[in-house]
Coordinates of C-alpha atoms and ligand atoms in Angstrom, one line a residue:
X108 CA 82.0 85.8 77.8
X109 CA 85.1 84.1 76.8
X110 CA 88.4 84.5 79.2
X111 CA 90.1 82.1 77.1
X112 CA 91.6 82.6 73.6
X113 CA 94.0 80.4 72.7
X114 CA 96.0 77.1 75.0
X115 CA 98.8 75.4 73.8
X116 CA 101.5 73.4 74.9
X117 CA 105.0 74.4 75.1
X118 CA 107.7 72.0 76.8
X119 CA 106.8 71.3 80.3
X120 CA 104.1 73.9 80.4
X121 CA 101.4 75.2 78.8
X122 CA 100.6 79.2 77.5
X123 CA 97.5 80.3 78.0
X124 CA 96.4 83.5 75.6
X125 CA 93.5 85.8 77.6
X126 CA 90.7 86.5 75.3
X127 CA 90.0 90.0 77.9
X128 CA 92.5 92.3 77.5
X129 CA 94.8 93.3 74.9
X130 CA 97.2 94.3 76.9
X131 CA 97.5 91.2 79.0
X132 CA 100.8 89.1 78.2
X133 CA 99.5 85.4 78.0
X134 CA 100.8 83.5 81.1
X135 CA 102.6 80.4 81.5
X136 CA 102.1 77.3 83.8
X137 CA 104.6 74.5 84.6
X138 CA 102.8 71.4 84.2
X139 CA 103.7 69.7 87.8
X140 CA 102.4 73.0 89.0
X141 CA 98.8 72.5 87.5
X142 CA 99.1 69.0 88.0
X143 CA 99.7 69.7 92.0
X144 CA 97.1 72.4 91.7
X145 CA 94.3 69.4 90.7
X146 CA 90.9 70.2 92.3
X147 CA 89.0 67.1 91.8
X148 CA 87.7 65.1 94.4
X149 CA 90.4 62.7 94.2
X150 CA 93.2 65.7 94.7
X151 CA 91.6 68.0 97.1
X152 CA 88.9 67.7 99.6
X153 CA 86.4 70.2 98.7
X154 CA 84.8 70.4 102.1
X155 CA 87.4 71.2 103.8
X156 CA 90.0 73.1 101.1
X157 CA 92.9 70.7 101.6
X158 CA 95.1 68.5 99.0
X159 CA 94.6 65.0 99.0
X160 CA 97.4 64.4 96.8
X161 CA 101.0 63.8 97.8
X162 CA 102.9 66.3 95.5
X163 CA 105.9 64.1 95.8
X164 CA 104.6 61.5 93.7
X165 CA 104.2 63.5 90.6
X166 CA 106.6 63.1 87.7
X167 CA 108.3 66.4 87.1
X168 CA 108.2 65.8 83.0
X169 CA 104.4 65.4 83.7
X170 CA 103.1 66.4 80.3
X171 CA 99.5 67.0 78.9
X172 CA 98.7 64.1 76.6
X173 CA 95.2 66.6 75.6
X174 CA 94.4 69.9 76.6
X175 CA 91.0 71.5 75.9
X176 CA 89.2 74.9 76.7
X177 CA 85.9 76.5 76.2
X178 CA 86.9 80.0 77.3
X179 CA 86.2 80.0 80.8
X180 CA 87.5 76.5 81.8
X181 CA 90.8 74.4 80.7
X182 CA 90.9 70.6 80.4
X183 CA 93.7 68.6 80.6
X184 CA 93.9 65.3 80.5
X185 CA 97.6 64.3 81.9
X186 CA 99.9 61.6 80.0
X187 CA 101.8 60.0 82.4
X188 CA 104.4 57.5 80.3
X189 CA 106.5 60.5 79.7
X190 CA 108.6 62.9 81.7
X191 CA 111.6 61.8 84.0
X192 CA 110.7 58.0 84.0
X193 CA 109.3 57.4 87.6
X194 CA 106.9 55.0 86.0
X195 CA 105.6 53.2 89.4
X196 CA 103.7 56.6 90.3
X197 CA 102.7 57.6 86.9
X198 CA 101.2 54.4 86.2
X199 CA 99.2 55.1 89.5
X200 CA 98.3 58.0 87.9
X201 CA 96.9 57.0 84.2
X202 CA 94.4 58.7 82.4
X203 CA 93.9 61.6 85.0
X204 CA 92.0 64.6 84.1
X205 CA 92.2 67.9 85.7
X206 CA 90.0 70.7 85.2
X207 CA 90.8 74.9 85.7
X208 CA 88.7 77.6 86.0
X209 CA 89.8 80.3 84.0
X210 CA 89.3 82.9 86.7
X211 CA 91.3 80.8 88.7
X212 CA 94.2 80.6 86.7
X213 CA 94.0 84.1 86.0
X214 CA 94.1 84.7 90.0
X215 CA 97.0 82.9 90.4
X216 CA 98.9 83.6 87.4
X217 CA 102.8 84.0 88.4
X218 CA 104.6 84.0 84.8
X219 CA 103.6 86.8 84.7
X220 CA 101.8 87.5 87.9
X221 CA 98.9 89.9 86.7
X222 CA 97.6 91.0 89.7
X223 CA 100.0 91.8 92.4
X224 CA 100.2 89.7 95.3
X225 CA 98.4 92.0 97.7
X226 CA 95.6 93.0 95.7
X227 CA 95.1 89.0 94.6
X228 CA 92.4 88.8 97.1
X229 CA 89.6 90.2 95.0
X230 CA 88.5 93.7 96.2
X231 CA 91.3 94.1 98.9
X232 CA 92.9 97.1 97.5
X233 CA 89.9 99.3 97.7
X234 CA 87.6 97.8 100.3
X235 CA 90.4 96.8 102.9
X236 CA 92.5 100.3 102.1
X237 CA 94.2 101.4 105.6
X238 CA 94.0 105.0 106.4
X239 CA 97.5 106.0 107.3
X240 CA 96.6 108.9 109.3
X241 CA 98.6 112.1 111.0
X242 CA 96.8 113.9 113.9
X243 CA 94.9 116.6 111.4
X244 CA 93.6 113.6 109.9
X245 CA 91.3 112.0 112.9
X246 CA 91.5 114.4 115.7
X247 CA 87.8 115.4 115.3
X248 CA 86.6 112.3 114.1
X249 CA 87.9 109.3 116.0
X250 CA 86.9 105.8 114.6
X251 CA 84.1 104.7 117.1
X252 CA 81.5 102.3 117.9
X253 CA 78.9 101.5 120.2
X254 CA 78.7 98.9 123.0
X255 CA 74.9 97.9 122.7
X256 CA 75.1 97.9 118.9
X257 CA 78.1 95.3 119.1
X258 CA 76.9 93.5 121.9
X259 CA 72.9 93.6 122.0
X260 CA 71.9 93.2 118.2
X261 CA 68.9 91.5 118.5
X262 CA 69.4 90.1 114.7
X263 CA 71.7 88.2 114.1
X264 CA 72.5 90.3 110.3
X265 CA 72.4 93.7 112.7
X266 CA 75.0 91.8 114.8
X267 CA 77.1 90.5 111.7
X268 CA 77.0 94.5 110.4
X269 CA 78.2 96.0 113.7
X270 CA 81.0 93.4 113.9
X271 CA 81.8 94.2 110.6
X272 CA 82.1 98.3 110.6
X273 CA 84.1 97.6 114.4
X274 CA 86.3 95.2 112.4
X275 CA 86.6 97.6 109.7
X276 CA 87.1 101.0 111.3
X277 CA 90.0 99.4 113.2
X278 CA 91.7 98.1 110.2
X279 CA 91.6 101.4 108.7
X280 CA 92.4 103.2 111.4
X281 CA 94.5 101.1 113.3
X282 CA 92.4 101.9 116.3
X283 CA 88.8 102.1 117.7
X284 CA 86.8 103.7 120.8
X285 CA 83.6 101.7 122.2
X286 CA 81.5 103.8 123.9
X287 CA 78.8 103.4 126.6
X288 CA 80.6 100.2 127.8
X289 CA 79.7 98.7 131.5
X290 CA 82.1 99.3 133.6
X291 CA 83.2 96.1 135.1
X292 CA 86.1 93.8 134.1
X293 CA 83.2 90.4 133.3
X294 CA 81.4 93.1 130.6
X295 CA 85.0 94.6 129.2
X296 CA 86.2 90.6 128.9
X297 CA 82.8 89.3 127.1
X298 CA 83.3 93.0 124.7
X299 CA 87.0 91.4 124.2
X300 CA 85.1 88.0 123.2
X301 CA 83.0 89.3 121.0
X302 CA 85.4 90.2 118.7
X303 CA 88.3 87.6 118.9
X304 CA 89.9 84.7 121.0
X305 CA 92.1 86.2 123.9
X306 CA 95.5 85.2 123.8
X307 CA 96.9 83.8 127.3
X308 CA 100.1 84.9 128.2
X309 CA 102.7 84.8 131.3
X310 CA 100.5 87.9 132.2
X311 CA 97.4 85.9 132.4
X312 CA 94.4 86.0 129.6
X313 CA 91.8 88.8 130.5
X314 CA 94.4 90.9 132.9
X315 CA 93.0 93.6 135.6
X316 CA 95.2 95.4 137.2
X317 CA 96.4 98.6 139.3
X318 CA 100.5 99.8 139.8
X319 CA 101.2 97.2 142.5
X320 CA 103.5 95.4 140.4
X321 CA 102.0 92.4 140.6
X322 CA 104.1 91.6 137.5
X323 CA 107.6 92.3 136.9
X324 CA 106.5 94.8 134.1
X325 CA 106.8 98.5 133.6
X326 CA 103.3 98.5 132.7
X327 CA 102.6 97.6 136.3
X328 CA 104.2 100.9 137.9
X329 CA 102.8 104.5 137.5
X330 CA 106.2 105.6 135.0
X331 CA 106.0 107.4 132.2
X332 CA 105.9 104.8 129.3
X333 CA 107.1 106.2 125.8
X334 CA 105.7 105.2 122.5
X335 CA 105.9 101.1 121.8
X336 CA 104.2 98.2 120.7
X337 CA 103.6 95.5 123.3
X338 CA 105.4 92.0 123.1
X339 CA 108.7 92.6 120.9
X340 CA 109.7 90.1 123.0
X341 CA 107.4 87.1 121.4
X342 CA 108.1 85.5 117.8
X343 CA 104.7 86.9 117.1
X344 CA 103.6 89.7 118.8
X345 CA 99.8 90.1 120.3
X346 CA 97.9 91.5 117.4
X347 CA 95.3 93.7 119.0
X348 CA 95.6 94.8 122.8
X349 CA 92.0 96.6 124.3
X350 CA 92.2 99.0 127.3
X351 CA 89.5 99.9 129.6
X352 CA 90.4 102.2 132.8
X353 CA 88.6 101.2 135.2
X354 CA 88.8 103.7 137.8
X355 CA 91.3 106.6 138.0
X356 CA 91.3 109.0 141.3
X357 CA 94.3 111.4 140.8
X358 CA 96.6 113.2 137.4
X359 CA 98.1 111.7 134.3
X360 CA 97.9 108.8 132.7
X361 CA 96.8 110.1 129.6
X362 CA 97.7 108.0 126.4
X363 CA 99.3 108.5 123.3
X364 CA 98.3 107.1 120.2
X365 CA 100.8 107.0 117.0
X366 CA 100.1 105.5 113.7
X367 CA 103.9 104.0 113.3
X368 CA 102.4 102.5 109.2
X369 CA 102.2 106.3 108.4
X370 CA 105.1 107.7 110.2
X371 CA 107.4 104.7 108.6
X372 CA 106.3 106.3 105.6
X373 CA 107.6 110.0 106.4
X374 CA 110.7 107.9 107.2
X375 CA 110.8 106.7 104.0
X376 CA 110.6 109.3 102.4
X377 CA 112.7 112.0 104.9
X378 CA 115.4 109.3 106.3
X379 CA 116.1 106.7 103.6
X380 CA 119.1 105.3 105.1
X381 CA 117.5 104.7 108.4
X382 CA 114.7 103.4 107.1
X383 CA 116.7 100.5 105.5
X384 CA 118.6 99.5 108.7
X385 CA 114.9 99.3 110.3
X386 CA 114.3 97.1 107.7
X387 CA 117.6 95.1 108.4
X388 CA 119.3 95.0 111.6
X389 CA 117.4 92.5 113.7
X390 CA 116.9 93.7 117.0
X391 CA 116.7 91.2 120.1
X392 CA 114.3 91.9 123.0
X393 CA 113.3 89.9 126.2
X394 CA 110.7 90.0 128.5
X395 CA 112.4 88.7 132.3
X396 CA 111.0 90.6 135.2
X397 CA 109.1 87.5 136.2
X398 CA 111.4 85.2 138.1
X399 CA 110.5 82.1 135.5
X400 CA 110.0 83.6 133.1
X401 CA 112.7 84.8 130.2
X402 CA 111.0 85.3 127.1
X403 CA 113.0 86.1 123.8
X404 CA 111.5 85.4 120.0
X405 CA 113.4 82.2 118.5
X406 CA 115.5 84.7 116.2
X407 CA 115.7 88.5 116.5
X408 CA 113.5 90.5 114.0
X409 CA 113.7 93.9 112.3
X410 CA 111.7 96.9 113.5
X411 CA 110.0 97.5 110.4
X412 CA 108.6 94.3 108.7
X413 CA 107.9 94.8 104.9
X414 CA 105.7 92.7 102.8
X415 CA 109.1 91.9 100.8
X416 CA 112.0 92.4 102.6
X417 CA 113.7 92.3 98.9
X418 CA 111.9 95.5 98.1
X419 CA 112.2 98.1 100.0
X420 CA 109.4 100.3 98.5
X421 CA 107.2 97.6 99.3
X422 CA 104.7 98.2 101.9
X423 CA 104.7 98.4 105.5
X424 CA 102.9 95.4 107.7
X425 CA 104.3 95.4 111.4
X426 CA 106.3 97.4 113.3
X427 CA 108.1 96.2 116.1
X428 CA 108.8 99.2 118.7
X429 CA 110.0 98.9 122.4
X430 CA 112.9 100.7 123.7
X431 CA 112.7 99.3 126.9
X432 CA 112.3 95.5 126.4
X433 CA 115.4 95.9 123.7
X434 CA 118.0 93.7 124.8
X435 CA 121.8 94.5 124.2
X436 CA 123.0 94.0 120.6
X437 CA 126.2 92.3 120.3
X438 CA 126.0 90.6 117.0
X439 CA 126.4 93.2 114.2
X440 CA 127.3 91.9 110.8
X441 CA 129.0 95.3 110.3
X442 CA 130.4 97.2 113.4
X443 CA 129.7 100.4 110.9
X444 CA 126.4 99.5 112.1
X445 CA 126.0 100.6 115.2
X446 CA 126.0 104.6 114.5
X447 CA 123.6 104.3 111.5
X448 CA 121.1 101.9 114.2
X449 CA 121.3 104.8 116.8
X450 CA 121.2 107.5 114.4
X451 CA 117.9 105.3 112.6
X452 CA 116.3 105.6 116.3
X453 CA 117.3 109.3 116.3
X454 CA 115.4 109.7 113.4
X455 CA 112.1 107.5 114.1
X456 CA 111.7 109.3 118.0
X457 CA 112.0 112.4 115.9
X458 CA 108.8 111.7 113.6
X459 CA 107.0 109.4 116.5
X460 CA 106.8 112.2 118.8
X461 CA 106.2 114.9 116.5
X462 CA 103.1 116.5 118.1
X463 CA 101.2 116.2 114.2
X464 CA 102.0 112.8 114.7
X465 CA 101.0 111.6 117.9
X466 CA 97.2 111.8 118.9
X467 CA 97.2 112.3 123.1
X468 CA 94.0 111.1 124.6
X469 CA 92.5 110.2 128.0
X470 CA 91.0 106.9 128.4
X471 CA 88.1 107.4 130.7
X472 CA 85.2 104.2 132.6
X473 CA 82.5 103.5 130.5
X474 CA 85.2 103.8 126.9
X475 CA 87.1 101.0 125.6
X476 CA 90.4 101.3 123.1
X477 CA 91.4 98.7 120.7
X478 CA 94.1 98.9 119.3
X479 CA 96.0 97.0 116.0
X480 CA 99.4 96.4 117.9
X481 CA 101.2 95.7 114.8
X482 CA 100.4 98.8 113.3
X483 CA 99.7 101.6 116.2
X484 CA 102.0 102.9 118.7
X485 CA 100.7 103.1 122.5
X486 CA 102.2 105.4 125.5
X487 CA 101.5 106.1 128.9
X488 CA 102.2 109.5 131.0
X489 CA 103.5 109.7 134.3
X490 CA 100.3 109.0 136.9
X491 CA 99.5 109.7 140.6
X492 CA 96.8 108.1 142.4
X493 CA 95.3 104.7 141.9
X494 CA 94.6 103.7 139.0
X495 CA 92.6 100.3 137.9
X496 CA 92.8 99.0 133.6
X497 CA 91.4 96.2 132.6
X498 CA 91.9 94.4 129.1
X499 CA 93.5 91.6 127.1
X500 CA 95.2 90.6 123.9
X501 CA 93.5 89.7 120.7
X502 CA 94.9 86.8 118.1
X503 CA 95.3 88.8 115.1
X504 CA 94.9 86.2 112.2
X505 CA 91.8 85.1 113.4
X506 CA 90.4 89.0 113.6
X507 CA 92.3 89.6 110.1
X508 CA 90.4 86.3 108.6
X509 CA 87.3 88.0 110.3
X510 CA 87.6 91.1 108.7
X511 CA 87.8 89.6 105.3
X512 CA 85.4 87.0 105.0
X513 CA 82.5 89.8 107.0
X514 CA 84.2 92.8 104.5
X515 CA 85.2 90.4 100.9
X516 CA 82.7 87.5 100.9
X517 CA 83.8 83.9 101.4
X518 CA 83.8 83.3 97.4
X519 CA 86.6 86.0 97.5
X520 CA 88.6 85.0 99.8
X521 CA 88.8 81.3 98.7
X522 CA 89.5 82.1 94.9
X523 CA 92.4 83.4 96.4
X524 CA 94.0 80.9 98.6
Ligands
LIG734 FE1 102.1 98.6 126.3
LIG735 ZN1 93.0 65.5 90.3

């Protein structure tokens, strides 16, 4: 079946009619845009997915000297005496023919983009969906999996499957419980390694650890800890962070859980105006207990980090919460500021410790968390006794590409990039 109707030339670009829909507006491509685009073997380096050609060297009046298409793939065979007269490079480039799939094109169509830029990747929307959830939602069903199946598939496909539905069920969630895991630090790290790469950090990689304050860190007390993600501090905070409590022989320490995706939401929707100055005000943070250590990110970020910052009904894909590792704020564009920031945090604690909004729930030896630190809220009560956790932090892109390539298919994902 035919994709294509109709191709034709117009100025520096070309239109291309779809054959599909009626509805579909034909789409327009700038010429040094396909021409950069190029996949042959001489432009791109099909093993690996990487150009081979230097964009700079393409003339930006690079026109089509013939242009051909059987329905599903455009050929164009670029004349390089015309255009903006850098003849040294076009001359370099004679007679060079380029060929698009019209699948492709239709992917990556941006005059007008036809599929929005977060459901480009072929299958996202529906099979990658996150579950923004409030407590009624998950209290008697909590995303889980098992330590043997993760860890002890004999076949290699069983193994793939189990990493896949972990993988998934805390994308969706924005958490996940292992059950029936050893409990010793060496079996808690490989469970961590199973999954992703641990990221080292002034804390160490794999960390084990009681209140002894061994590091200048809050974490390493028995205080109450209120709802926050971990690391605001770094340009790019730790993506997943698992728990395992080792060993507890007194009260407390019981841990809340907050899905911050779906109560940004209810502040969207309740809270308008504080909503935007999460989106806005940049909010510095350091991390300088350690005597060598003064970590900030290279340049403050918002709390809430949309998918495009221009548009504000976009969708949510980080928050960045930590109330104690906030560090002052003296640079306000407006001073006006100042009372719409504190009223904004007024706002947010309000809806983050609503009790149909935060899940309590007591970690125990022998049951792992995992937790997507970009998305879920973590907190710790008041404790007395000793008290021994284990655990790390995850990259997140590499658990992300993970996700997709076990969840999508590799052919997916690559049409895509
Ligand atoms: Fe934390
Ligand atoms: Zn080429």
């Amino acid at each position: 079946m035919s994709i294509i109707k109709k191709v034709e030339p117009v100025s520096d670009k070309i239109e291309i009619t779809w054959a599909e829909e009626d509805d579909v507006p034909l789409s327009t491509y700038h010429n040094i845009w396909l021409r950069d685009n190029c996949h042959c073997s001489q432009c791109y380096y099909p093993l690996t997915k990487q150009r081979l050609l230097n964009s700079a060297t393409i003339d930006l009046g690079i026109k089509a000297k013939s242009i051909n298409h059987d329905g599903n793939t455009v050929t164009i065979i670029w004349d390089n005496g015309t255009g903006n007269g850098n003849g040294a490079d076009a001359d370099a480039d004679a007679e060079h023919e380029s060929q698009f799939d019209a699948h492709w094109l239709k992917i990556h169509s941006y005059n007008p983009r036809l599929i929005p830029l977060d459901e480009k990747l072929h299958g996202a929307k529906t099979k990658l969906a996150q579950h923004l959830w409030q407590v009624k939602d998950i209290e008697s069903n909590l995303p889980r999996v098992d330590y043997t199946t993760v860890m002890n598939s004999s076949d290699e496909t069983d193994q793939e499957q189990a990493i896949k539905d972990w993988s998934l069920k805390l994308w969706q969630y924005g958490f996940c419980l292992i059950d029936n895991v050893p409990v010793t630090p060496e079996d808690t790290e490989q469970l961590c390694q199973q999954l992703n790469y641990i990221r080292p950090t002034h804390y160490g990689g794999f960390w084990d650890f009681t209140s002894d304050l061994a590091k200048a860190d809050t974490a390493y007390t028995n205080f109450d800890i209120s709802n926050h993600t971990d690391g605001t501090y770094w340009s790019n905070s730790p993506g997943l962070q698992l728990f395992h409590l080792l060993y507890h022989d007194g009260t407390g320490g019981t841990t809340s859980l907050v899905d911050a995706f779906k109560c940004a939401e209810i502040m969207r929707d309740k809270f308008p105006q504080s909503f935007e100055v999460f989106t806005r005000i940049r909010v510095p943070a350091h991390s300088a207990g350690e005597e060598k250590v003064c970590i900030q990110p290279d340049t403050p970020q918002p709390i809430f980090k949309l998918d495009n910052n221009d548009d504000k009904s976009s969708k949510i894909i980080q928050v960045r919460w930590n109330q104690s590792d906030r560090s002052t704020m003296d640079s306000w564009d407006d001073p006006d500021d100042v009372v719409k920031f504190y009223q904004a945090i007024k706002d947010w604690v309000s809806i983050i410790t609503d009790p149909e909004n935060e899940l309590w729930y007591q970690m125990r030896p022998g049951q792992c968390l995992i937790f997507d630190n970009w998305r879920v809220l973590h907190s710790r009560s008041e404790f007395t006794g000793k008290r021994r956790l284990c655990g790390a932090y995850l990259e997140r892109d590499d658990f992300v590409s993970r996700l997709k390539l076990l969840t999508l298919g590799r052919d997916a994902v690559l049409d895509a990039i």
